[in-house]
Amino acid sequence: DTQTLTSKTLTNPTVTNYVETQYNAPGTPTAYTVDLSQGTVHRVTTGGNITITLPTNAAGKSYTVMIVYGGTHTVTWSATNLKWPGGTVPSTTSSSGKIDIFSFFSDGTNTYGVAVGKNF
């Protein structure tokens, strides 16, 4: 049985075989805005230096951004109250064909980012 649940609260659910929606950004943008209505995993291939704009802070939101480098490109993050471990924005691999993965969590005031893995 399949049901669509909109704006429902689940209390203590057990989820088996959970799959997140991966959204593949079209083309090779130099500016990209993460839209969580498209999914919680965003895969972006760079076409030049890129600015990635993160969603507005909302308590409990978490998501992942995968960056596939289409060349030697730099990444700039744009977000309100974006915090990184140690207060330092992590370096990116920025080498053609490589992938970096970043994860983000919001508490409603701040967005906390972490490099999950780089140079895949």
Tab-separated table of C-alpha atoms in Angstrom:
chain	number	residue	atom	x	y	z
A	1	ASP	CA	0.000	0.000	0.000
A	2	THR	CA	1.302	3.460	-0.914
A	3	GLN	CA	0.061	6.674	0.653
A	4	THR	CA	1.076	10.280	0.211
A	5	LEU	CA	1.487	12.078	3.523
A	6	THR	CA	1.650	15.858	3.413
A	7	SER	CA	2.371	17.944	6.521
A	8	LYS	CA	1.986	14.964	8.844
A	9	THR	CA	3.923	14.216	12.012
A	10	LEU	CA	5.213	10.675	12.483
A	11	THR	CA	5.991	9.668	16.043
A	12	ASN	CA	8.650	7.004	16.548
A	13	PRO	CA	8.503	5.551	13.015
A	14	THR	CA	10.615	2.650	11.839
A	15	VAL	CA	11.835	3.169	8.296
A	16	THR	CA	13.250	0.237	6.374
A	17	ASN	CA	15.211	0.585	3.130
A	18	TYR	CA	15.242	4.384	3.265
A	19	VAL	CA	16.286	6.188	0.062
A	20	GLU	CA	16.838	9.929	-0.268
A	21	THR	CA	15.980	11.710	-3.490
A	22	GLN	CA	19.089	12.789	-5.410
A	23	TYR	CA	18.649	15.856	-7.568
A	24	ASN	CA	21.128	16.269	-10.411
A	25	ALA	CA	21.553	19.954	-11.218
A	26	PRO	CA	21.091	20.580	-14.934
A	27	GLY	CA	24.060	21.711	-16.985
A	28	THR	CA	27.248	23.072	-15.474
A	29	PRO	CA	26.211	26.170	-13.528
A	30	THR	CA	28.465	28.860	-12.108
A	31	ALA	CA	25.743	29.716	-9.572
A	32	TYR	CA	23.459	27.174	-7.925
A	33	THR	CA	20.766	27.423	-5.248
A	34	VAL	CA	19.943	24.307	-3.221
A	35	ASP	CA	16.154	23.832	-3.342
A	36	LEU	CA	15.086	21.170	-0.847
A	37	SER	CA	11.755	20.665	-2.627
A	38	GLN	CA	13.847	18.912	-5.306
A	39	GLY	CA	15.475	16.501	-2.841
A	40	THR	CA	17.917	16.312	0.043
A	41	VAL	CA	20.941	15.202	-1.979
A	42	HIS	CA	22.140	17.635	-4.635
A	43	ARG	CA	24.757	16.690	-7.227
A	44	VAL	CA	26.281	19.666	-9.015
A	45	THR	CA	28.880	19.533	-11.805
A	46	THR	CA	30.923	22.717	-12.065
A	47	GLY	CA	31.277	24.581	-15.336
A	48	GLY	CA	33.520	27.245	-13.841
A	49	ASN	CA	34.021	28.798	-10.435
A	50	ILE	CA	30.714	28.354	-8.620
A	51	THR	CA	28.717	30.010	-5.853
A	52	ILE	CA	26.386	27.615	-4.047
A	53	THR	CA	23.544	29.243	-2.124
A	54	LEU	CA	22.117	27.189	0.719
A	55	PRO	CA	18.459	27.230	1.827
A	56	THR	CA	17.081	29.485	4.531
A	57	ASN	CA	17.706	28.121	8.038
A	58	ALA	CA	14.889	25.854	9.238
A	59	ALA	CA	15.247	23.831	12.431
A	60	GLY	CA	15.865	20.149	11.757
A	61	LYS	CA	16.659	20.424	8.052
A	62	SER	CA	19.613	18.401	6.814
A	63	TYR	CA	20.921	17.837	3.302
A	64	THR	CA	23.966	16.852	1.267
A	65	VAL	CA	25.750	18.602	-1.600
A	66	MET	CA	28.009	16.587	-3.932
A	67	ILE	CA	30.303	18.680	-6.117
A	68	VAL	CA	31.648	17.058	-9.270
A	69	TYR	CA	34.459	19.158	-10.681
A	70	GLY	CA	34.247	19.746	-14.427
A	71	GLY	CA	37.602	21.509	-14.288
A	72	THR	CA	39.843	23.305	-11.812
A	73	HIS	CA	37.154	25.451	-10.223
A	74	THR	CA	36.676	27.162	-6.882
A	75	VAL	CA	33.561	26.915	-4.693
A	76	THR	CA	32.042	29.788	-2.716
A	77	TRP	CA	29.290	29.081	-0.188
A	78	SER	CA	26.484	31.585	0.353
A	79	ALA	CA	24.249	31.203	3.424
A	80	THR	CA	23.007	33.085	6.445
A	81	ASN	CA	24.907	32.115	9.603
A	82	LEU	CA	26.912	29.300	7.984
A	83	LYS	CA	29.282	27.687	10.499
A	84	TRP	CA	32.180	25.305	9.783
A	85	PRO	CA	34.254	23.248	12.268
A	86	GLY	CA	36.953	25.445	13.805
A	87	GLY	CA	35.427	28.467	12.035
A	88	THR	CA	37.319	27.651	8.837
A	89	VAL	CA	35.712	27.010	5.459
A	90	PRO	CA	37.151	23.680	4.246
A	91	SER	CA	39.303	23.683	1.145
A	92	THR	CA	37.881	21.948	-1.906
A	93	THR	CA	39.583	19.472	-4.192
A	94	SER	CA	38.941	21.580	-7.289
A	95	SER	CA	40.458	19.048	-9.718
A	96	SER	CA	38.680	17.945	-12.868
A	97	GLY	CA	36.829	14.647	-12.454
A	98	LYS	CA	37.027	14.640	-8.634
A	99	ILE	CA	34.088	14.767	-6.202
A	100	ASP	CA	33.724	16.464	-2.814
A	101	ILE	CA	30.754	15.760	-0.510
A	102	PHE	CA	29.442	18.227	2.080
A	103	SER	CA	26.677	17.753	4.640
A	104	PHE	CA	24.618	20.513	6.259
A	105	PHE	CA	22.295	20.712	9.270
A	106	SER	CA	20.228	23.677	10.440
A	107	ASP	CA	19.042	24.426	13.969
A	108	GLY	CA	16.804	27.279	12.784
A	109	THR	CA	19.401	29.965	13.517
A	110	ASN	CA	22.619	28.563	12.063
A	111	THR	CA	23.540	26.149	9.296
A	112	TYR	CA	26.405	23.821	10.242
A	113	GLY	CA	28.495	22.440	7.404
A	114	VAL	CA	31.026	19.654	7.326
A	115	ALA	CA	33.142	18.100	4.581
A	116	VAL	CA	32.076	14.450	4.612
A	117	GLY	CA	34.765	13.452	2.151
A	118	LYS	CA	36.919	15.073	-0.480
A	119	ASN	CA	38.917	14.068	-3.534
A	120	PHE	CA	36.854	10.998	-4.480
